[in-house]
Amino acid sequence: MLIRKPSDIKPSEITSESVYLQRRKFVAAAIAGGLIAAPFRIAHADSSNPADTESQLPPLEYSVNPHYTVPQKANTWDQITHYNNFYEFGEDKTDPYENDGAFVSHPWSVTIDGEVEKCGTFTLEDILKPHPLEERTYRLRCVEAWSMVIPWVGFQLSDLIKRFQPTSAAKYVQFTSVYRPSQMPGQRTGLLPWPYIEGLRMDEAMHPLTFMVVGLYGRTLPSVDGAPLRVMSPWKYGLKGGKSIVRITFQRTQPRTTWNVVDPSEYGFYSNVNPNQPHPRWSQATERVIGTGFFEERKPTLMFNGYGEVASLYAGMNLHRYY
Ligand SMILES: Nc1nc2c(c(=O)[nH]1)N[C@H]1C(S)=C(S)[C@@H](COP(=O)(O)O)O[C@H]1N2
Ligand SMILES: [Mo]
């Protein structure tokens, strides 16, 4: 995602997608050939076993929800934690795991405010207490046309919303990510307007697929994936899933979400996965499947990322206008 205005960027700084992909493939080939140490495993492996220091993350108590699985094999722990978008730590996919060393996600508190009966600031423990955790394996499709399959641990957002009782005026939910420049080097730059803001329409937030994530592969969520709490609506592009959430605000009006503010022509509020709605600078018809080796697999992108059950949320809406 190019975020600076083209006029601010020296031609020498621009990496075209194809050059970028070639570079990645060179790196992949070098790793496969044993030239350099693997920063993550290239081929699909049976790896729920983290190989790095985050294997120290505490295991969680949860049950597997058999309702939410996908036929594809899940990506490995190392792939899911070494190829991230988390601009608070920098722009490149490897920046989060390189730059997250100072980040502290415990203790944590979350403010619930706006059009809601039970507003206040709560410890993460109080937020989580009534919710049994479950594992759901979801597809993740980034707007940049790559995808992964990820076994998250968490709970349904609708259960949290019901607890806090939004008023009838609440039509949208806004998620605010943490602002902590001392621990997040990307926030010491103007990479994005901080803090990162995302949001959903109320019916999208209440949809059973919308998940509050606190874990990965049965362990506490690594910071690179949005510790300690992040949101996930798997039929939307990954950018809708705000990480490290500190505030949940119920609103009458549509939130001003970060990427939409940065470039409204490229990133819509809805950001539903839609192979028929190209990004202005690339097609969304297919996606690179992360972790499929040197000849990285490309597969067709499915409407709503394959989660067709959400279609009724958008009945009668022009999805080209509301992209
Ligand atoms: N706070 C915050 N949340 C964020 C982002 C970010 O930069 N900052 N990036 C988004 C994007 S573009 C994607 S694709 C997903 C990536 O999630 P993952 O790194 O856990 O795979 O996180 C989303 N949530
Ligand atoms: Mo993304």
GROMACS .gro file of C-alpha atoms and ligand atoms in nm:
model
  348
    1MET     CA    1   0.000   0.000   0.000
    2LEU     CA    2   0.154   0.319  -0.117
    3ILE     CA    3   0.056   0.580   0.131
    4ARG     CA    4   0.255   0.891   0.059
    5LYS     CA    5   0.131   1.108  -0.224
    6PRO     CA    6   0.327   1.021  -0.539
    7SER     CA    7   0.478   1.371  -0.547
    8ASP     CA    8   0.648   1.306  -0.210
    9ILE     CA    9   0.826   0.999  -0.334
   10LYS     CA   10   1.156   0.997  -0.515
   11PRO     CA   11   1.145   0.765  -0.818
   12SER     CA   12   1.436   0.574  -0.663
   13GLU     CA   13   1.215   0.480  -0.367
   14ILE     CA   14   0.944   0.322  -0.574
   15THR     CA   15   0.945  -0.055  -0.582
   16SER     CA   16   0.709  -0.185  -0.844
   17GLU     CA   17   0.507  -0.490  -0.749
   18SER     CA   18   0.689  -0.710  -1.001
   19VAL     CA   19   1.035  -0.603  -0.881
   20TYR     CA   20   0.918  -0.662  -0.527
   21LEU     CA   21   0.791  -1.009  -0.615
   22GLN     CA   22   1.114  -1.099  -0.795
   23ARG     CA   23   1.310  -0.990  -0.492
   24ARG     CA   24   1.093  -1.207  -0.269
   25LYS     CA   25   1.135  -1.502  -0.502
   26PHE     CA   26   1.511  -1.456  -0.502
   27VAL     CA   27   1.506  -1.458  -0.126
   28ALA     CA   28   1.285  -1.765  -0.127
   29ALA     CA   29   1.514  -1.944  -0.371
   30ALA     CA   30   1.820  -1.850  -0.169
   31ILE     CA   31   1.658  -1.990   0.142
   32ALA     CA   32   1.548  -2.308  -0.033
   33GLY     CA   33   1.900  -2.350  -0.162
   34GLY     CA   34   2.041  -2.302   0.186
   35LEU     CA   35   2.222  -1.979   0.095
   36ILE     CA   36   2.076  -1.782   0.383
   37ALA     CA   37   1.899  -1.871   0.701
   38ALA     CA   38   1.523  -1.901   0.660
   39PRO     CA   39   1.336  -1.611   0.821
   40PHE     CA   40   1.022  -1.823   0.791
   41ARG     CA   41   0.938  -2.159   0.648
   42ILE     CA   42   0.857  -2.144   0.282
   43ALA     CA   43   0.671  -2.468   0.228
   44HIS     CA   44   0.356  -2.566   0.412
   45ALA     CA   45   0.467  -2.763   0.711
   46ASP     CA   46   0.284  -2.915   1.002
   47SER     CA   47   0.399  -2.633   1.214
   48SER     CA   48   0.185  -2.528   1.498
   49ASN     CA   49   0.512  -2.532   1.686
   50PRO     CA   50   0.667  -2.189   1.688
   51ALA     CA   51   1.039  -2.197   1.626
   52ASP     CA   52   1.121  -1.858   1.770
   53THR     CA   53   1.114  -1.694   2.109
   54GLU     CA   54   0.739  -1.651   2.095
   55SER     CA   55   0.708  -2.020   2.174
   56GLN     CA   56   0.734  -1.876   2.526
   57LEU     CA   57   0.386  -1.724   2.489
   58PRO     CA   58   0.145  -1.886   2.734
   59PRO     CA   59  -0.101  -2.146   2.604
   60LEU     CA   60  -0.473  -2.061   2.627
   61GLU     CA   61  -0.770  -2.268   2.731
   62TYR     CA   62  -1.010  -2.300   2.440
   63SER     CA   63  -1.225  -2.537   2.239
   64VAL     CA   64  -1.215  -2.587   1.863
   65ASN     CA   65  -1.528  -2.458   1.690
   66PRO     CA   66  -1.580  -2.716   1.413
   67HIS     CA   67  -1.817  -2.476   1.237
   68TYR     CA   68  -1.540  -2.240   1.135
   69THR     CA   69  -1.275  -2.426   0.946
   70VAL     CA   70  -1.160  -2.412   0.584
   71PRO     CA   71  -1.048  -2.690   0.351
   72GLN     CA   72  -0.705  -2.534   0.298
   73LYS     CA   73  -0.412  -2.610   0.523
   74ALA     CA   74  -0.331  -2.341   0.775
   75ASN     CA   75  -0.015  -2.135   0.740
   76THR     CA   76   0.260  -2.208   0.988
   77TRP     CA   77   0.322  -2.010   1.305
   78ASP     CA   78   0.639  -1.871   1.154
   79GLN     CA   79   0.467  -1.752   0.838
   80ILE     CA   80   0.186  -1.588   1.035
   81THR     CA   81   0.431  -1.406   1.263
   82HIS     CA   82   0.702  -1.308   1.010
   83TYR     CA   83   0.494  -1.160   0.728
   84ASN     CA   84   0.272  -0.890   0.875
   85ASN     CA   85   0.113  -0.557   0.808
   86PHE     CA   86   0.139  -0.352   1.126
   87TYR     CA   87   0.250  -0.002   1.031
   88GLU     CA   88   0.291   0.099   1.395
   89PHE     CA   89   0.614  -0.105   1.371
   90GLY     CA   90   0.705  -0.001   1.017
   91GLU     CA   91   0.602  -0.039   0.658
   92ASP     CA   92   0.766  -0.366   0.552
   93LYS     CA   93   0.629  -0.713   0.617
   94THR     CA   94   0.930  -0.801   0.832
   95ASP     CA   95   0.928  -0.476   1.032
   96PRO     CA   96   0.678  -0.594   1.294
   97TYR     CA   97   0.882  -0.892   1.413
   98GLU     CA   98   1.202  -0.693   1.394
   99ASN     CA   99   1.067  -0.389   1.578
  100ASP     CA  100   0.820  -0.523   1.835
  101GLY     CA  101   1.080  -0.578   2.108
  102ALA     CA  102   0.978  -0.280   2.322
  103PHE     CA  103   0.605  -0.336   2.293
  104VAL     CA  104   0.425  -0.428   2.615
  105SER     CA  105   0.073  -0.572   2.592
  106HIS     CA  106   0.020  -0.648   2.959
  107PRO     CA  107  -0.141  -0.490   3.157
  108TRP     CA  108  -0.398  -0.367   2.907
  109SER     CA  109  -0.726  -0.182   2.933
  110VAL     CA  110  -1.006  -0.115   2.688
  111THR     CA  111  -1.243   0.181   2.694
  112ILE     CA  112  -1.601   0.120   2.585
  113ASP     CA  113  -1.782   0.444   2.507
  114GLY     CA  114  -2.024   0.634   2.286
  115GLU     CA  115  -2.384   0.518   2.238
  116VAL     CA  116  -2.371   0.240   2.496
  117GLU     CA  117  -2.531   0.179   2.839
  118LYS     CA  118  -2.234   0.022   3.017
  119CYS     CA  119  -1.952   0.252   2.924
  120GLY     CA  120  -1.620   0.273   3.107
  121THR     CA  121  -1.260   0.159   3.104
  122PHE     CA  122  -1.204  -0.207   3.183
  123THR     CA  123  -0.903  -0.430   3.230
  124LEU     CA  124  -0.851  -0.684   2.955
  125GLU     CA  125  -0.921  -0.956   3.214
  126ASP     CA  126  -1.265  -0.803   3.284
  127ILE     CA  127  -1.336  -0.775   2.913
  128LEU     CA  128  -1.249  -1.142   2.858
  129LYS     CA  129  -1.385  -1.302   3.177
  130PRO     CA  130  -1.735  -1.408   3.066
  131HIS     CA  131  -1.630  -1.531   2.722
  132PRO     CA  132  -1.524  -1.893   2.667
  133LEU     CA  133  -1.249  -1.896   2.406
  134GLU     CA  134  -1.270  -2.095   2.086
  135GLU     CA  135  -1.047  -2.161   1.789
  136ARG     CA  136  -1.165  -2.059   1.444
  137THR     CA  137  -0.958  -2.108   1.131
  138TYR     CA  138  -1.027  -1.821   0.892
  139ARG     CA  139  -0.895  -1.716   0.556
  140LEU     CA  140  -0.722  -1.376   0.561
  141ARG     CA  141  -0.716  -1.179   0.234
  142CYS     CA  142  -0.512  -0.860   0.229
  143VAL     CA  143  -0.612  -0.578  -0.007
  144GLU     CA  144  -0.259  -0.616  -0.151
  145ALA     CA  145  -0.370  -0.948  -0.307
  146TRP     CA  146  -0.202  -1.201  -0.081
  147SER     CA  147  -0.367  -1.447   0.154
  148MET     CA  148  -0.311  -1.683   0.443
  149VAL     CA  149  -0.513  -1.930   0.648
  150ILE     CA  150  -0.492  -1.864   1.022
  151PRO     CA  151  -0.616  -2.053   1.330
  152TRP     CA  152  -0.721  -1.772   1.565
  153VAL     CA  153  -0.840  -1.808   1.924
  154GLY     CA  154  -1.100  -1.565   2.050
  155PHE     CA  155  -1.472  -1.503   2.095
  156GLN     CA  156  -1.760  -1.362   1.895
  157LEU     CA  157  -1.781  -0.982   1.902
  158SER     CA  158  -2.162  -1.000   1.917
  159ASP     CA  159  -2.137  -1.157   2.265
  160LEU     CA  160  -1.929  -0.862   2.388
  161ILE     CA  161  -2.162  -0.608   2.227
  162LYS     CA  162  -2.469  -0.761   2.391
  163ARG     CA  163  -2.299  -0.738   2.731
  164PHE     CA  164  -2.230  -0.368   2.705
  165GLN     CA  165  -2.574  -0.281   2.560
  166PRO     CA  166  -2.545  -0.022   2.286
  167THR     CA  167  -2.837   0.221   2.263
  168SER     CA  168  -3.075   0.218   1.968
  169ALA     CA  169  -2.883   0.517   1.828
  170ALA     CA  170  -2.568   0.306   1.775
  171LYS     CA  171  -2.532   0.234   1.405
  172TYR     CA  172  -2.154   0.177   1.380
  173VAL     CA  173  -1.869   0.050   1.595
  174GLN     CA  174  -1.528   0.215   1.586
  175PHE     CA  175  -1.209   0.035   1.692
  176THR     CA  176  -0.912   0.244   1.800
  177SER     CA  177  -0.568   0.085   1.806
  178VAL     CA  178  -0.310   0.178   2.068
  179TYR     CA  179  -0.104   0.496   2.030
  180ARG     CA  180   0.231   0.439   2.197
  181PRO     CA  181   0.513   0.592   1.993
  182SER     CA  182   0.772   0.514   2.264
  183GLN     CA  183   0.715   0.141   2.196
  184MET     CA  184   0.611   0.154   1.831
  185PRO     CA  185   0.873   0.304   1.601
  186GLY     CA  186   0.635   0.340   1.305
  187GLN     CA  187   0.433   0.584   1.515
  188ARG     CA  188   0.737   0.809   1.545
  189THR     CA  189   0.691   0.870   1.170
  190GLY     CA  190   0.410   1.012   0.961
  191LEU     CA  191   0.357   0.678   0.786
  192LEU     CA  192  -0.013   0.690   0.876
  193PRO     CA  193  -0.230   0.930   1.074
  194TRP     CA  194  -0.221   0.778   1.424
  195PRO     CA  195  -0.387   0.608   1.598
  196TYR     CA  196  -0.507   0.345   1.350
  197ILE     CA  197  -0.886   0.353   1.335
  198GLU     CA  198  -1.119   0.093   1.192
  199GLY     CA  199  -1.492   0.039   1.205
  200LEU     CA  200  -1.789  -0.173   1.112
  201ARG     CA  201  -2.156  -0.116   1.056
  202MET     CA  202  -2.351  -0.249   1.357
  203ASP     CA  203  -2.496  -0.545   1.166
  204GLU     CA  204  -2.146  -0.637   1.043
  205ALA     CA  205  -2.014  -0.618   1.398
  206MET     CA  206  -2.303  -0.838   1.520
  207HIS     CA  207  -2.253  -1.096   1.244
  208PRO     CA  208  -2.150  -1.433   1.392
  209LEU     CA  209  -1.831  -1.436   1.178
  210THR     CA  210  -1.690  -1.122   1.341
  211PHE     CA  211  -1.436  -1.243   1.593
  212MET     CA  212  -1.233  -1.079   1.869
  213VAL     CA  213  -0.892  -1.241   1.852
  214VAL     CA  214  -0.673  -1.300   2.159
  215GLY     CA  215  -0.470  -1.600   2.043
  216LEU     CA  216  -0.295  -1.785   1.762
  217TYR     CA  217  -0.237  -2.162   1.740
  218GLY     CA  218  -0.366  -2.201   2.094
  219ARG     CA  219  -0.125  -1.948   2.243
  220THR     CA  220  -0.157  -1.588   2.354
  221LEU     CA  221  -0.156  -1.359   2.051
  222PRO     CA  222   0.194  -1.242   1.945
  223SER     CA  223   0.235  -0.865   1.929
  224VAL     CA  224   0.295  -0.873   1.551
  225ASP     CA  225  -0.061  -1.003   1.503
  226GLY     CA  226  -0.220  -0.740   1.728
  227ALA     CA  227  -0.177  -0.840   2.091
  228PRO     CA  228  -0.358  -0.848   2.313
  229LEU     CA  229  -0.690  -0.792   2.133
  230ARG     CA  230  -0.777  -0.749   1.768
  231VAL     CA  231  -1.088  -0.772   1.553
  232MET     CA  232  -1.137  -0.997   1.249
  233SER     CA  233  -1.414  -0.998   0.987
  234PRO     CA  234  -1.288  -1.261   0.743
  235TRP     CA  235  -1.505  -1.152   0.448
  236LYS     CA  236  -1.334  -0.813   0.448
  237TYR     CA  237  -0.982  -0.715   0.350
  238GLY     CA  238  -0.731  -0.755   0.629
  239LEU     CA  239  -0.702  -0.381   0.685
  240LYS     CA  240  -1.047  -0.386   0.852
  241GLY     CA  241  -0.905  -0.596   1.136
  242GLY     CA  242  -0.760  -0.334   1.369
  243LYS     CA  243  -0.484  -0.459   1.599
  244SER     CA  244  -0.402  -0.389   1.965
  245ILE     CA  245  -0.740  -0.232   2.034
  246VAL     CA  246  -0.773   0.010   2.326
  247ARG     CA  247  -1.113   0.161   2.258
  248ILE     CA  248  -1.445   0.043   2.120
  249THR     CA  249  -1.686   0.329   2.046
  250PHE     CA  250  -2.051   0.296   1.946
  251GLN     CA  251  -2.149   0.571   1.706
  252ARG     CA  252  -2.442   0.719   1.517
  253THR     CA  253  -2.223   0.800   1.219
  254GLN     CA  254  -1.976   0.609   1.003
  255PRO     CA  255  -1.624   0.609   1.152
  256ARG     CA  256  -1.344   0.782   0.961
  257THR     CA  257  -1.125   0.478   0.909
  258THR     CA  258  -0.751   0.512   0.856
  259TRP     CA  259  -0.695   0.380   0.503
  260ASN     CA  260  -1.014   0.545   0.383
  261VAL     CA  261  -0.888   0.879   0.516
  262VAL     CA  262  -0.545   0.823   0.357
  263ASP     CA  263  -0.690   0.748   0.014
  264PRO     CA  264  -1.068   0.718  -0.023
  265SER     CA  265  -1.044   0.624  -0.391
  266GLU     CA  266  -0.830   0.319  -0.308
  267TYR     CA  267  -0.971   0.198   0.025
  268GLY     CA  268  -1.344   0.209   0.093
  269PHE     CA  269  -1.512   0.194   0.431
  270TYR     CA  270  -1.665  -0.144   0.344
  271SER     CA  271  -1.353  -0.311   0.198
  272ASN     CA  272  -1.542  -0.632   0.136
  273VAL     CA  273  -1.329  -0.886  -0.050
  274ASN     CA  274  -1.454  -0.856  -0.408
  275PRO     CA  275  -1.275  -1.007  -0.709
  276ASN     CA  276  -1.491  -0.794  -0.941
  277GLN     CA  277  -1.386  -0.460  -0.793
  278PRO     CA  278  -1.025  -0.393  -0.889
  279HIS     CA  279  -0.807  -0.177  -0.673
  280PRO     CA  280  -0.722   0.130  -0.885
  281ARG     CA  281  -0.362   0.003  -0.915
  282TRP     CA  282  -0.408  -0.377  -0.935
  283SER     CA  283  -0.658  -0.653  -0.999
  284GLN     CA  284  -0.832  -0.823  -0.709
  285ALA     CA  285  -0.930  -1.127  -0.918
  286THR     CA  286  -0.652  -1.350  -0.781
  287GLU     CA  287  -0.429  -1.370  -0.476
  288ARG     CA  288  -0.078  -1.492  -0.388
  289VAL     CA  289  -0.098  -1.776  -0.139
  290ILE     CA  290   0.172  -1.707   0.118
  291GLY     CA  291   0.389  -2.006   0.202
  292THR     CA  292   0.347  -2.211  -0.115
  293GLY     CA  293   0.711  -2.212  -0.208
  294PHE     CA  294   0.931  -2.082  -0.486
  295PHE     CA  295   0.661  -2.096  -0.753
  296GLU     CA  296   0.421  -1.915  -0.527
  297GLU     CA  297   0.068  -2.032  -0.597
  298ARG     CA  298  -0.191  -1.780  -0.723
  299LYS     CA  299  -0.553  -1.868  -0.684
  300PRO     CA  300  -0.881  -1.700  -0.771
  301THR     CA  301  -1.017  -1.465  -0.506
  302LEU     CA  302  -1.369  -1.554  -0.395
  303MET     CA  303  -1.652  -1.306  -0.342
  304PHE     CA  304  -1.660  -1.214   0.028
  305ASN     CA  305  -1.345  -1.425   0.060
  306GLY     CA  306  -1.565  -1.735   0.033
  307TYR     CA  307  -1.791  -1.630   0.323
  308GLY     CA  308  -2.109  -1.605   0.111
  309GLU     CA  309  -2.330  -1.613   0.420
  310VAL     CA  310  -2.271  -1.238   0.465
  311ALA     CA  311  -2.431  -1.150   0.128
  312SER     CA  312  -2.764  -1.064   0.290
  313LEU     CA  313  -2.595  -0.780   0.482
  314TYR     CA  314  -2.549  -0.603   0.148
  315ALA     CA  315  -2.876  -0.692  -0.028
  316GLY     CA  316  -2.970  -0.415  -0.269
  317MET     CA  317  -2.641  -0.227  -0.219
  318ASN     CA  318  -2.426  -0.129  -0.514
  319LEU     CA  319  -2.097  -0.292  -0.418
  320HIS     CA  320  -1.905  -0.099  -0.683
  321ARG     CA  321  -2.013   0.225  -0.525
  322TYR     CA  322  -1.976   0.100  -0.168
  323TYR     CA  323  -1.640  -0.077  -0.209
  324LIG     N1  324  -0.336  -0.120   1.408
  324LIG     C1  325  -0.317  -0.176   1.289
  324LIG     N2  326  -0.399  -0.276   1.252
  324LIG     C2  327  -0.382  -0.337   1.132
  324LIG     C3  328  -0.282  -0.293   1.041
  324LIG     C4  329  -0.197  -0.187   1.083
  324LIG     O1  330  -0.106  -0.143   1.011
  324LIG     N3  331  -0.216  -0.131   1.207
  324LIG     N4  332  -0.269  -0.354   0.918
  324LIG     C5  333  -0.390  -0.422   0.865
  324LIG     C6  334  -0.366  -0.499   0.745
  324LIG     S1  335  -0.345  -0.411   0.601
  324LIG     C7  336  -0.369  -0.635   0.743
  324LIG     S2  337  -0.356  -0.724   0.597
  324LIG     C8  338  -0.381  -0.713   0.868
  324LIG     C9  339  -0.264  -0.811   0.878
  324LIG     O2  340  -0.281  -0.896   0.988
  324LIG     P1  341  -0.166  -1.000   1.025
  324LIG     O3  342  -0.035  -0.927   1.023
  324LIG     O4  343  -0.201  -1.053   1.161
  324LIG     O5  344  -0.169  -1.107   0.920
  324LIG     O6  345  -0.381  -0.630   0.983
  324LIG    C10  346  -0.455  -0.511   0.973
  324LIG     N5  347  -0.463  -0.441   1.100
  325MO      MO  348  -0.379  -0.563   0.430
   0.00000   0.00000   0.00000
